[in-house]
Every structure is written in structure tokens, then in C-alpha cells.
Amino acid sequence: MNNKIAALLLGTAVALAAGNLAVAQDKTVKIGSLSDQSGLYADLGGPGSTLAAQMAVEDSGMTARGWKIDIISGDHLNKPDVGVNIARQWFDVDKVDVIVDIPNSGVALAVSNMVREKNGILLDSGAGSSDLTNAQCTPNTIHWAYDTYTLAHGTGTSLAKAGGDSWFFLTADYAFGAAIERDTTAAVKAAGGKILGGVKHPIGTSDFSSFLLQAQASKAKIIGLANAGADTTNAIKQAAEFGIVAGGQKLAALLLFITDVHALGLNTAQGLNFTETFYWDLNDQSRAFAKRFQERMKNHSMPTMVHAGVYASLLHYFKALEALGGNPHDGARVVAKMKELPTDDPLFGKGSIEPNGRTIHPAYLFEVKKPSESKGPWDYYKLVATLPADEAFTPLDKSTCPLLKK
Amino acid sequence: MQALYAQLLVGLINGSFYALLSLGLAVIFGMLNIINFAHGALYMMGAFCAYFLLNVANIGYWPALILAPVAVGIFGMILERTMLQWLSGLDHLYGLLLTFGLALIIQGVFQNYFGSSGLPYSIPDQLKGGINLGFMYLPVYRGWVVIFSLVVCLLTWYLIERTRLGAYLRAATENPTLVRAFGINVPRMITLTYGLGVGLAALAGVLSAPINQVRPLMGADLIIVVFAVVVIGGMGSIMGSIITGFALGVIEGMTKYFYPEASNTVVFVLMVLVLLVKPSGLTGRAT
Amino acid sequence: MTVTTDDTLPTTPRAIRDEMIAFGVMTALLLIVPWSGVYPFFVMQALCFALLACAFNLLIGYGGLLSFGHAMFLGTAGYVAAHALKVWGVTPELGILIGTAAAAGLGVITGLVAIRRQGIYFAMITLALSQLLYFIYLQTPFTHGEDGIQGIPQGHLFGIFNLENPTVLYYVILAGFLLGFLLIFRTINSPFGEVLKSIRENEQRAISLGYKTDQYKLLAYILSGTLAGFAGALKVFVAQNASLTDVHWSMSGEIVLMTLVGGLGTIFGPVVGAFVIIAMQQYLAGFGQWVTVIQGVIFVVCVLTFRRGVIGEIAHFFRRSL
């Protein structure tokens, strides 16, 4: 009898230990890069993000340490229901652990909820809405690279203080547009400016003539473009056609990427002011990364801050996995570990992650060079100012994240 | 007040596209009794053709205005010969479904190769710049669009309603057997007519390339509005479609000024009203 | 619209028996899905669309009316049910009821407008009405426009069935589908269905026989719309969201495609068609936009050479009625 009990206890102990060992030794990771692969955000995220993920895997040296890492990619077509369906399938059938990228705040917010349900991980570097770490924060999501607060306080405040005290908004009618209009309105008003009005346009509009006419009629000093990607570049091009800048009004591109400047050309884009958190030509490390990225990109474009965010977020994720000794396939647990460790990567430098899932690092105010100032293709930005980390993101005491309520 | 005039002018510009596109649709429906759902995709092909002519063959805008419609028109004629003619005896609705399928194919193929965002096509140098009209700054190119569309529309109307070729075309669709008895090659007339309609769509595409981006889906949502125009104007009536196209553009512009929320829906509301009261449209022939 | 199917109403005992057998086979296959290793979520989606296609088929295959705007029923029921579940916090069965009722109401209003015309004009009116609704939904705040209504709670049906459990949810959806399907079956095989078919074949003759054809067509339209709405309300539980995709005219086009592929005017055709199209979308998702191209090719091929659809061809071959 004693022998039997002993055997049972021993067996249980061995089983438990083996169970733990099994967890500790599970070194498989599946990454899903969910992006807009063919639409208006394809250049700032898209295939470049998948490449950035691959580079992160290679540079981390994980495979040499016995890890098996797979990357798959998906196209959310800028539709939240498509994104959610892909995410659901990835978690249920393909056993994906972590989703990266997702430009398009509407999709990101919808997927963030799904990720929490399935206890996966979302490392979002593409979407802008600050809601991801405020009202809609979850213990499974970390928001990388930038958000609408950064853009508002970088571009909005500086332009308002420099004399742009009346604004008119051209807003993309979905989650991101609404978020950036809201945050910029707050920043402009705090700097003493006023908002004269605004108009909403559908995402993916190609003809801005009637909206631009309304902006012109408002006589606002600054026309704020609360949109991104091809919407912004189209609006800027057509504004030139209608003589808006010649008529004395300034355009504020609230979210602009290097790929947009490249599409516009320096002649049209010169003088534009905007905020980003990464530029390929900022320092030696960013230049080294950019060079390798550009060689492998089909269209030879330079990395945007979204691509940089995918790279950095995955490097940090791997660090957390190593610290845990294996992949527990438990999203909340890994995210908690990621929040514990300080971030340090070649692209964003040293920083940290707040309890609400927001990464903290400096941001930069750039101005587009004149054609005469540029030394070659992709040499587009000059640095105007640096925003320290504590000013660039929502302070914790103002955050509306439910996780922070004790 | 200035803002109203500005929006009306923009409305007129939009109306030119509606008129040109509905013209092609009306020609095709009036002559062939086919509802050409592929019209939007063919409009898009016209724009892409212009883009390729410029970027691959270095052929500029002005030759493209002729070459692109001809090229796409020939493509349209091939479609007619190989597929549409088999449906001539069947219910109209099969034609609708077939062209719907064709539209999906054409748009899908282009989307695969070119993604969904736009390719740039610059305004030709001769038409750059703008005129300050006082109430608004009118880009020269947009003014050109209105004038050119008007001219093309009137020329087409004249061709079909006032020339002998047009008379043959109209007769061939009303009574093919009789016309054939006169020795006229009716199937060829029908193919040519379809090609003409398609060519008009492609022409609209070339005109629109410098304004809108050249995108695979540029015709997809436009086509539904154009259907509405054709239905209101009278399915098959050329002059009806032209007038309705311009008028609807202007009405849309006015709605954008007075009640912007309704600007997308006003066309459809009008269409439903017209269909209830006079199903053959404002100037259409009763079928 | 005259469809090229053979006799579509089972009049002989053999025909009725054939249909019963087919129904039994279909139900049996569907019952074992949770144990078969097929991803249940995919089958649930397919079932919702199958019901939608069957509802659409009622109108075109038996009523002769091509509605190019059926997405408006799917979307309306979806949005209303989603709003009721998420914002008003009603129980699932009430949410389904409210959504379906909204679709029925829409059917009455649009039907009164659309039925007055037929053929191509009817199709154009339904398209216009659907597009009208699309733009209205785009702008009304409660739909959240491009973002859609997300994160809809699943809750407990009748207080007992936990819809968050995928297997339970599957059987609930299956039950809903079978209910709708049997309703359509019963409608087709009733005197009402016979009159409808006669109107489709020759409306003038039906009028001369004393039937008020407009009333019959309107009734068929409302019934079709209501069942489409029912499918839409069910779909809300499966996808847990309601978005603009469900109201867009391309969705109407997909519904037509499913029915065309499966077989217009056959009873089981739309079910098969829906499964084929949804499976294609699912398994070819990695090919991006090629799915659209393939759908277009199927449309073209079906219209040119395969007008009876899968089930229609099978039925014709075996000279049965399915």
C-alpha cells in the first residue's frame, strides 16, 4: 500500500516536472504580420513589415539557440471584419502566438479585443489611435512606435505656437481620423489656438476637390490633414492644384511617412512639418538597418517608423521569451514580462513600457528639405526639434486605461 | 455664396464624368439591350492605358486621348464577339450577370498586379495652372474636362441621332431581320456599337487619370451612380443621359453645400422616385 | 426572369421522396461537423450564407424577381441585432427577433416601392435602394461607419445555451438554418408557391385567372427579405461584429453568385453554392485578389455554359427534382 502511494506521488511529481519542463522547453513561435498589403497603407506597412519581422528573427540569433520561428502574413484590406476573421483563424487554426503591425486603427482596435479573448499578443506599430493604450487598453496589447498623442503634441503644439492659431480639419472618417482630430484639437487649444471647423471624408478618397474648397473657404491659417497614406498625399497634391498654399494657408500633415514624401516628391512636399519617431538617417545604427532593409525590399524603399516598430517590438518579445525560458503560449504572461524589462534596440534606443502597454521613447519633429538641400534619393528630412519621452506620450496620470485603476 | 458657386463648378466637373460614362452605357443599352456592368472596369482600363502609354512608350496625354479609347474599344469588341453575343436571345439579366463577372475579373487582375492604391499621372503641361475666377481658383485642367466632355457628348449624340450610320445602328437594334434583309451586316454593327460605348468609357478614364489616381477600383463605385444617371435619364436615350449626367453633378454639388450628409444618397433617392413615376426615365422611350 | 431549370416543384411521390432523402443526407452531414475536424467557424459562416442564398433563391428561382440589393436585409438585421445586443444588452433570442423584425420592416417598405416594376427595372431599384441604405449606414453614428460594431457579446440563448462555447453555438446556428430552410421548403410546396411559380412563368395568364399577382410578389419579397434578415442576425453571433461589408453591393453580387453556382430555382442549389463560394474564399485567402478574379470567372462560365448550376445539372442529369 505504501509502495503504491509512493509510486503514485512519485509519478505525479515526475509528470508535473515533465509538464513544466515541457513548457520551459517549448521553443516554437509563430508570428503573424497583419497589414494592408495592397491598399493605401501598403507602402508604410505591408510587405515591408513582413521583411522587418524576418530581419528581427535573423538578428536576434534565436534560431541558433534552438528556437523554431515561423512568420505568416495576411491582408486585412482595411476592413475590421476581415482583420478579425484572419486573427481568429490564426489563433484557432494556425496557432499563431503574436500579431504584429496592423496599420489602420479601426482594424487594430477590433483585433486587439479578439487578441484579448484568445489570450494572444498584439504588438502594434502601425495604428495611430491612442485609444489602444487608453480607453481600450488590454493586458495583451503593446503599442509601439507612435500614437495620435505624439503626433498631436509634436506637430500640433509646435505649429500652433509658431503662429498657426486657427485650424480647419480634413478628417478620414474612421477610428484613426477621429482620434488624431481629437488629440490635435486638444493640443492646439492648450496652446491657445482655435478650431474653425472640419469636414469628414471617406477613407480611400481620390478626389478631394469639394473638401479642399471648404477648407479654403474657412480661411483657417492651418489646414490639418487628419488622415494618412494615400489620402494625405492626394490631398496635398490637389491642394497644390487649387492654389491653397499659394493663397496663404499652410498644410499640416499630421501623419506622414518617408514613403509618402517619396511619392510626393520634394517639389510638392518641401517645407511640410510633421512628427515621427524614427528616421533612417538619424544615426549609424539606423543607417545600418536601413541599408540592409532597402537591399531586400522589392521596390528599394527605405524603412518607415512602422517597419522599425515591427523590428524593435519583435526583438523585445524575443528577449522576454528568453527570460521566461520558453514559450508558455500565454499572451498575458509574456506581455507582463515584456513590461518588466526595459527596451533597448538599435532603432529607438533606450526606453520602457508603461503598465498600460505604451512604449516610451523620444519623438522628433522633422521638416521636409527643399530639393536644393537634398543630397540624393531618400535624403528628405531635417531635424527641427526633439521631444523628450515624457512629453511625447500620454502621461500615466491622464491615461484612461482601465488596467491602471487599482 | 462664393462657396456655393465653387461647389457648383466642382459639381459640373463631376457631372462631365457622369455624362461621358452614362453616354457609353446608354449607347450600349439603347442599341444592344445589355446592361454593361463592366463599364466601370473599362473606364479604369482607359486610365491605365494612358498610364502605360506614358510610362512605357513615352506617349503623352494628347495621343493617349485617341489611342487609349481605340485600344480599349477593340478589347471591348473582342469581349462582345466572344461572350456577349451568345446571350442575345436570353433575358436581359443574364447580360447583367455576365458583365458583372467580367468586371470582377478585370478589376481583380489589375488589383493583383498594381495593388489598390493609386498610380500617379500628371497633368499635361499645356493644361497646368489655374485661373482665378474671383469666387474660386479654377485649375485649368478641370475646366478643360468640362468643355471636352460637352463636345464629345454632343458629337456622339449627333453621330447616332443625325447621321446615316447612326440610323443604321438604331434600325439594326430595333428590327435586325429587316435591316439584314437590306444587306447590312447586323452582327458587325452590334460589335461596333459595343466598341463605341466602351471607347467612350475609356476616354472618360483618360480624362480622369490626372485628377484621380489611376486605381484598379476607380470605376467600381462610380458605376452604380452612372447606372442611376442612365435610369433617370432614360435607358437608351442619348440626350437624356447627357443632360441628366451634367444635371446630377450639379445637384450633387448643391447638396454638398446645403446638406452635405445627403450628397451621396441624393442620386439614388432621385432614381427611386423617377422609377416609380416614369420607369422609362425622363426622356426614354417606353419599352 | 425565366430560369432554365426543369420542373422545380415536386409533384410526384418519387420527387418528394428524393427531396426528403437529400434533406436527410444534408442534415446528417451537418450534424457531425464538430467531430469531423472541419473548422466549425467556417461551417457556421457557410450556413448563414446558405440560408441567405436560399432566401434570395425563393425570390428569383420561384418568384422570377432578381433582387440586386439583398445585402440590405443582411446588413440591416445585422446592425440592428448588434446594436440591440451590445448597447441595449438584450438576450440573444430577443436580439435575433429584433434584427429579423427590422429586416421584415425593411422588406415591407422597399417591397412596396420595388414590386411595382419588374425585370431589369426591379433589379435596378433594389440596387439603388441598397446603395441608398449603404450611404445612410455609413453616416449614422450607431453603426460606427468604417469601424463597424465590434465585440458583440454572445451570451446565453434562452438562458441555457452558452453561445460562447463553439459547439453549442454551432448547433444553435444549425437549428436556425434548418428552421429557415424548412420554412422555405414549406412555402415552395404550398398553394402559395404554386401561384408564385405560375406568375413567374406567365404573369399575364395568372392575372387573367384572377390572381392579384402584385400581392403575391410582395409577399414573396417580404418573406425573402425576412429570412435573409434572420440569416444576418444569426451571423452576428458567429462573427461578433457588424460592418459595412455586409451592406455593400458587392455582397449582393456574392449572394447572386452563390445561388447561380448552386442552381437557380433548385432547393438545395443555394446551400451548395454558398458552401462552394465560402470555401473558396477561405482556402484561397492567401492568394489575395485572385479570389475576386476566380469569382468573376465562375460568374462568366456559369452564365455562358452552366446556367443550371451544380445542383441543377445533377438534377437534370438524373431527371430528378432537387
CSV table of C-alpha atoms in Angstrom, one decimal, chain A residues 7-288:
chain,number,residue,atom,x,y,z
A,7,ALA,CA,4.7,5.3,-6.7
A,8,LEU,CA,1.6,7.5,-7.3
A,9,LEU,CA,3.2,10.5,-5.7
A,10,LEU,CA,6.5,10.0,-7.5
A,11,GLY,CA,4.6,9.5,-10.7
A,12,THR,CA,2.7,12.8,-10.2
A,13,ALA,CA,5.8,14.6,-9.3
A,14,VAL,CA,7.6,13.4,-12.4
A,15,ALA,CA,4.6,14.3,-14.5
A,16,LEU,CA,4.4,17.8,-13.1
A,17,ALA,CA,8.1,18.3,-13.5
A,18,ALA,CA,7.9,16.9,-17.1
A,19,GLY,CA,5.0,19.3,-17.6
A,20,ASN,CA,7.0,22.2,-16.5
A,21,LEU,CA,10.0,21.1,-18.5
A,22,ALA,CA,7.7,20.7,-21.5
A,23,VAL,CA,6.7,24.3,-21.1
A,24,ALA,CA,10.1,25.5,-20.4
A,25,GLN,CA,11.5,23.7,-23.4
A,26,ASP,CA,8.7,24.7,-25.9
A,27,LYS,CA,10.8,26.9,-28.2
A,28,THR,CA,8.3,27.3,-31.0
A,29,VAL,CA,7.0,30.7,-32.0
A,30,LYS,CA,4.6,31.7,-34.7
A,31,ILE,CA,4.4,35.3,-35.8
A,32,GLY,CA,1.6,36.8,-37.9
A,33,SER,CA,2.1,40.1,-39.8
A,34,LEU,CA,-1.3,41.5,-40.4
A,35,SER,CA,-1.3,44.5,-42.6
A,36,ASP,CA,-2.7,46.3,-45.6
A,37,GLN,CA,-0.8,44.5,-48.3
A,38,SER,CA,-2.3,46.2,-51.3
A,39,GLY,CA,-4.2,49.3,-50.4
A,40,LEU,CA,-3.5,52.8,-49.3
A,41,TYR,CA,-1.3,51.8,-46.4
A,42,ALA,CA,0.7,49.1,-48.2
A,43,ASP,CA,3.8,51.2,-48.5
A,44,LEU,CA,4.1,52.3,-44.9
A,45,GLY,CA,3.4,48.8,-43.6
A,46,GLY,CA,2.6,45.9,-45.9
A,47,PRO,CA,5.3,43.7,-47.3
A,48,GLY,CA,7.9,45.9,-45.6
A,49,SER,CA,6.6,44.8,-42.2
A,50,THR,CA,7.0,41.2,-43.1
A,51,LEU,CA,10.5,41.9,-44.1
A,52,ALA,CA,11.2,43.7,-40.9
A,53,ALA,CA,9.9,40.7,-38.9
A,54,GLN,CA,12.2,38.4,-40.8
A,55,MET,CA,15.1,40.7,-40.1
A,56,ALA,CA,14.2,40.7,-36.4
A,57,VAL,CA,14.2,36.9,-36.3
A,58,GLU,CA,17.6,36.8,-38.1
A,59,ASP,CA,19.2,39.5,-36.0
A,60,SER,CA,18.1,38.1,-32.7
A,61,GLY,CA,20.0,34.9,-33.1
A,62,MET,CA,17.1,32.9,-31.7
A,63,THR,CA,17.2,30.1,-34.3
A,64,ALA,CA,20.8,29.4,-33.3
A,65,ARG,CA,19.7,28.9,-29.8
A,66,GLY,CA,17.3,26.2,-30.7
A,67,TRP,CA,14.1,28.2,-31.4
A,68,LYS,CA,11.8,27.4,-34.3
A,69,ILE,CA,10.2,30.6,-35.5
A,70,ASP,CA,7.6,31.0,-38.3
A,71,ILE,CA,6.2,34.1,-39.9
A,72,ILE,CA,3.0,34.3,-41.9
A,73,SER,CA,1.3,37.4,-43.3
A,74,GLY,CA,-2.2,38.4,-44.0
A,75,ASP,CA,-4.1,41.3,-45.8
A,76,HIS,CA,-6.8,43.0,-43.8
A,77,LEU,CA,-8.0,45.1,-46.7
A,78,ASN,CA,-8.6,48.0,-44.3
A,79,LYS,CA,-11.7,46.2,-43.1
A,80,PRO,CA,-12.1,45.4,-39.4
A,81,ASP,CA,-14.3,42.3,-40.0
A,82,VAL,CA,-11.7,40.9,-42.4
A,83,GLY,CA,-8.9,41.6,-39.9
A,84,VAL,CA,-10.8,40.0,-37.1
A,85,ASN,CA,-11.6,36.9,-39.1
A,86,ILE,CA,-8.0,36.5,-40.1
A,87,ALA,CA,-6.9,36.9,-36.4
A,88,ARG,CA,-9.5,34.4,-35.2
A,89,GLN,CA,-8.4,31.9,-37.7
A,90,TRP,CA,-4.7,32.5,-36.9
A,91,PHE,CA,-5.3,31.8,-33.2
A,92,ASP,CA,-7.8,28.9,-33.6
A,93,VAL,CA,-6.3,27.0,-36.5
A,94,ASP,CA,-2.7,28.2,-37.2
A,95,LYS,CA,-1.7,28.5,-33.6
A,96,VAL,CA,-0.2,32.0,-34.0
A,97,ASP,CA,1.3,33.5,-30.8
A,98,VAL,CA,1.8,37.1,-31.7
A,99,ILE,CA,0.4,39.5,-34.3
A,100,VAL,CA,2.5,42.5,-35.4
A,101,ASP,CA,1.9,45.6,-37.4
A,102,ILE,CA,-1.7,46.4,-38.3
A,103,PRO,CA,-1.8,49.9,-39.8
A,104,ASN,CA,-5.4,51.1,-39.6
A,105,SER,CA,-6.7,51.9,-36.2
A,106,GLY,CA,-10.2,50.5,-36.8
A,107,VAL,CA,-8.8,47.1,-37.6
A,108,ALA,CA,-6.2,47.3,-34.7
A,109,LEU,CA,-8.9,48.1,-32.1
A,110,ALA,CA,-11.1,45.3,-33.3
A,111,VAL,CA,-8.3,42.8,-33.4
A,112,SER,CA,-7.0,44.0,-30.0
A,113,ASN,CA,-10.3,42.8,-28.5
A,114,MET,CA,-10.1,39.5,-30.3
A,115,VAL,CA,-6.5,39.0,-29.1
A,116,ARG,CA,-7.5,39.5,-25.5
A,117,GLU,CA,-10.3,36.9,-25.9
A,118,LYS,CA,-7.8,34.3,-27.3
A,119,ASN,CA,-5.1,35.3,-24.9
A,120,GLY,CA,-2.6,36.0,-27.7
A,121,ILE,CA,-0.3,39.0,-28.1
A,122,LEU,CA,-0.7,42.1,-30.3
A,123,LEU,CA,2.4,44.3,-30.9
A,124,ASP,CA,1.0,47.1,-32.8
A,125,SER,CA,3.4,49.6,-34.6
A,126,GLY,CA,1.2,50.6,-37.5
A,127,ALA,CA,-2.0,52.0,-36.0
A,128,GLY,CA,-2.2,55.5,-34.5
A,129,SER,CA,-5.2,55.7,-32.2
A,130,SER,CA,-4.1,56.5,-28.7
A,131,ASP,CA,-7.2,54.6,-27.6
A,132,LEU,CA,-5.1,51.4,-27.8
A,133,THR,CA,-3.4,52.3,-24.6
A,134,ASN,CA,-6.2,54.4,-23.0
A,135,ALA,CA,-9.9,53.5,-23.1
A,136,GLN,CA,-9.4,50.3,-25.0
A,137,CYS,CA,-6.2,49.0,-23.5
A,138,THR,CA,-5.8,45.3,-22.8
A,139,PRO,CA,-3.3,43.2,-20.9
A,140,ASN,CA,-2.4,41.6,-24.3
A,141,THR,CA,-1.5,44.6,-26.4
A,142,ILE,CA,1.6,46.7,-26.5
A,143,HIS,CA,1.5,49.8,-28.7
A,144,TRP,CA,4.8,50.6,-30.4
A,145,ALA,CA,6.4,53.4,-32.4
A,146,TYR,CA,3.9,56.3,-32.2
A,147,ASP,CA,0.3,57.3,-31.4
A,148,THR,CA,-2.0,60.2,-32.0
A,149,TYR,CA,-1.0,61.9,-28.8
A,150,THR,CA,2.7,62.0,-30.0
A,151,LEU,CA,1.6,63.5,-33.4
A,152,ALA,CA,-0.7,66.0,-31.8
A,153,HIS,CA,1.8,67.2,-29.3
A,154,GLY,CA,4.6,67.2,-31.8
A,155,THR,CA,3.1,68.8,-34.8
A,156,GLY,CA,0.0,70.4,-33.4
A,157,THR,CA,1.6,72.2,-30.5
A,158,SER,CA,4.6,73.4,-32.3
A,159,LEU,CA,2.6,74.8,-35.3
A,160,ALA,CA,0.1,76.4,-33.0
A,161,LYS,CA,2.8,78.1,-31.0
A,162,ALA,CA,4.5,79.3,-34.2
A,163,GLY,CA,1.5,81.3,-35.2
A,164,GLY,CA,-0.9,78.8,-36.7
A,165,ASP,CA,-3.7,79.6,-34.3
A,166,SER,CA,-6.7,78.8,-36.5
A,167,TRP,CA,-7.3,75.3,-37.8
A,168,PHE,CA,-9.6,73.5,-40.2
A,169,PHE,CA,-9.5,69.7,-40.3
A,170,LEU,CA,-9.8,67.3,-43.2
A,171,THR,CA,-10.6,64.1,-41.4
A,172,ALA,CA,-10.6,60.5,-42.6
A,173,ASP,CA,-13.9,59.1,-41.3
A,174,TYR,CA,-12.8,56.2,-39.2
A,175,ALA,CA,-11.1,55.5,-35.8
A,176,PHE,CA,-7.7,56.9,-36.6
A,177,GLY,CA,-9.0,60.2,-38.2
A,178,ALA,CA,-11.3,60.7,-35.3
A,179,ALA,CA,-8.5,60.0,-32.7
A,180,ILE,CA,-6.0,62.3,-34.3
A,181,GLU,CA,-8.5,65.1,-34.8
A,182,ARG,CA,-9.5,64.8,-31.1
A,183,ASP,CA,-5.9,64.8,-29.8
A,184,THR,CA,-4.7,67.6,-32.1
A,185,THR,CA,-7.7,69.7,-31.2
A,186,ALA,CA,-6.8,69.3,-27.5
A,187,ALA,CA,-3.2,70.2,-28.2
A,188,VAL,CA,-4.0,73.2,-30.3
A,189,LYS,CA,-6.5,74.6,-27.8
A,190,ALA,CA,-4.0,74.1,-25.0
A,191,ALA,CA,-1.5,76.2,-27.0
A,192,GLY,CA,-4.1,79.0,-27.4
A,193,GLY,CA,-5.4,78.2,-30.8
A,194,LYS,CA,-8.9,77.7,-32.1
A,195,ILE,CA,-10.6,75.3,-34.4
A,196,LEU,CA,-12.7,76.9,-37.1
A,197,GLY,CA,-14.3,73.7,-38.4
A,198,GLY,CA,-13.8,70.5,-40.2
A,199,VAL,CA,-15.1,68.1,-42.8
A,200,LYS,CA,-15.0,64.3,-42.9
A,201,HIS,CA,-14.1,62.3,-46.0
A,202,PRO,CA,-14.3,58.5,-46.6
A,203,ILE,CA,-11.1,56.6,-46.2
A,204,GLY,CA,-9.5,56.0,-49.6
A,205,THR,CA,-11.0,59.1,-51.3
A,206,SER,CA,-9.3,60.0,-54.5
A,207,ASP,CA,-10.9,63.4,-55.3
A,208,PHE,CA,-10.6,66.0,-52.5
A,209,SER,CA,-11.8,69.0,-54.6
A,210,SER,CA,-15.0,69.7,-52.7
A,211,PHE,CA,-13.4,69.2,-49.3
A,212,LEU,CA,-10.4,71.4,-50.1
A,213,LEU,CA,-12.8,74.1,-51.3
A,214,GLN,CA,-14.5,74.1,-47.9
A,215,ALA,CA,-11.1,74.3,-46.3
A,216,GLN,CA,-10.2,77.3,-48.4
A,217,ALA,CA,-13.5,79.0,-47.7
A,218,SER,CA,-12.9,78.7,-43.9
A,219,LYS,CA,-9.8,81.0,-44.2
A,220,ALA,CA,-8.1,78.9,-41.4
A,221,LYS,CA,-4.4,79.5,-41.2
A,222,ILE,CA,-3.7,75.8,-40.9
A,223,ILE,CA,-5.5,73.0,-42.7
A,224,GLY,CA,-4.9,69.9,-40.6
A,225,LEU,CA,-4.8,66.7,-42.6
A,226,ALA,CA,-6.2,64.1,-40.1
A,227,ASN,CA,-5.6,61.2,-42.4
A,228,ALA,CA,-2.7,59.0,-43.6
A,229,GLY,CA,-1.1,57.2,-46.5
A,230,ALA,CA,-2.5,57.8,-50.0
A,231,ASP,CA,-5.3,60.1,-48.6
A,232,THR,CA,-2.7,62.5,-47.3
A,233,THR,CA,-0.6,62.5,-50.5
A,234,ASN,CA,-3.7,63.0,-52.7
A,235,ALA,CA,-4.9,65.9,-50.5
A,236,ILE,CA,-1.5,67.6,-50.7
A,237,LYS,CA,-1.3,67.2,-54.4
A,238,GLN,CA,-4.7,68.5,-55.1
A,239,ALA,CA,-4.2,71.3,-52.6
A,240,ALA,CA,-1.4,72.5,-54.9
A,241,GLU,CA,-3.7,72.3,-57.9
A,242,PHE,CA,-6.2,74.6,-56.2
A,243,GLY,CA,-3.6,77.1,-55.1
A,244,ILE,CA,-4.2,76.6,-51.4
A,245,VAL,CA,-0.7,77.1,-50.2
A,246,ALA,CA,-0.2,79.9,-52.7
A,247,GLY,CA,-3.2,81.5,-51.2
A,248,GLY,CA,-1.5,81.7,-47.8
A,249,GLN,CA,-2.9,78.7,-45.9
A,250,LYS,CA,-0.5,76.1,-44.5
A,251,LEU,CA,-1.0,72.4,-44.7
A,252,ALA,CA,-0.2,70.3,-41.6
A,253,ALA,CA,0.2,66.6,-42.5
A,254,LEU,CA,-0.5,65.1,-39.1
A,255,LEU,CA,0.8,61.7,-40.0
A,256,LEU,CA,3.4,61.5,-42.8
A,257,PHE,CA,5.9,58.7,-43.6
A,258,ILE,CA,9.0,58.8,-45.7
A,259,THR,CA,7.3,56.7,-48.3
A,260,ASP,CA,4.7,59.5,-48.6
A,261,VAL,CA,7.3,62.1,-49.1
A,262,HIS,CA,8.9,59.9,-51.7
A,263,ALA,CA,5.6,59.6,-53.6
A,264,LEU,CA,5.0,63.3,-53.5
A,265,GLY,CA,8.5,64.4,-54.5
A,266,LEU,CA,10.4,67.2,-52.8
A,267,ASN,CA,9.0,69.9,-55.0
A,268,THR,CA,5.5,69.3,-53.6
A,269,ALA,CA,6.4,68.2,-50.1
A,270,GLN,CA,9.1,70.8,-49.2
A,271,GLY,CA,8.5,72.7,-46.0
A,272,LEU,CA,6.0,70.2,-44.6
A,273,ASN,CA,6.3,69.8,-40.8
A,274,PHE,CA,5.4,66.6,-39.0
A,275,THR,CA,6.4,64.2,-36.2
A,276,GLU,CA,8.0,60.8,-36.4
A,277,THR,CA,9.9,58.6,-34.0
A,278,PHE,CA,12.3,57.0,-36.5
A,279,TYR,CA,14.3,58.2,-39.5
A,280,TRP,CA,16.7,56.0,-41.3
A,281,ASP,CA,19.4,58.7,-41.4
A,282,LEU,CA,19.3,59.6,-37.8
A,283,ASN,CA,22.4,57.7,-36.5
A,284,ASP,CA,24.8,55.0,-37.5
A,285,GLN,CA,22.6,52.2,-36.2
A,286,SER,CA,19.5,53.3,-38.1
A,287,ARG,CA,21.5,53.8,-41.2
A,288,ALA,CA,23.0,50.2,-41.0
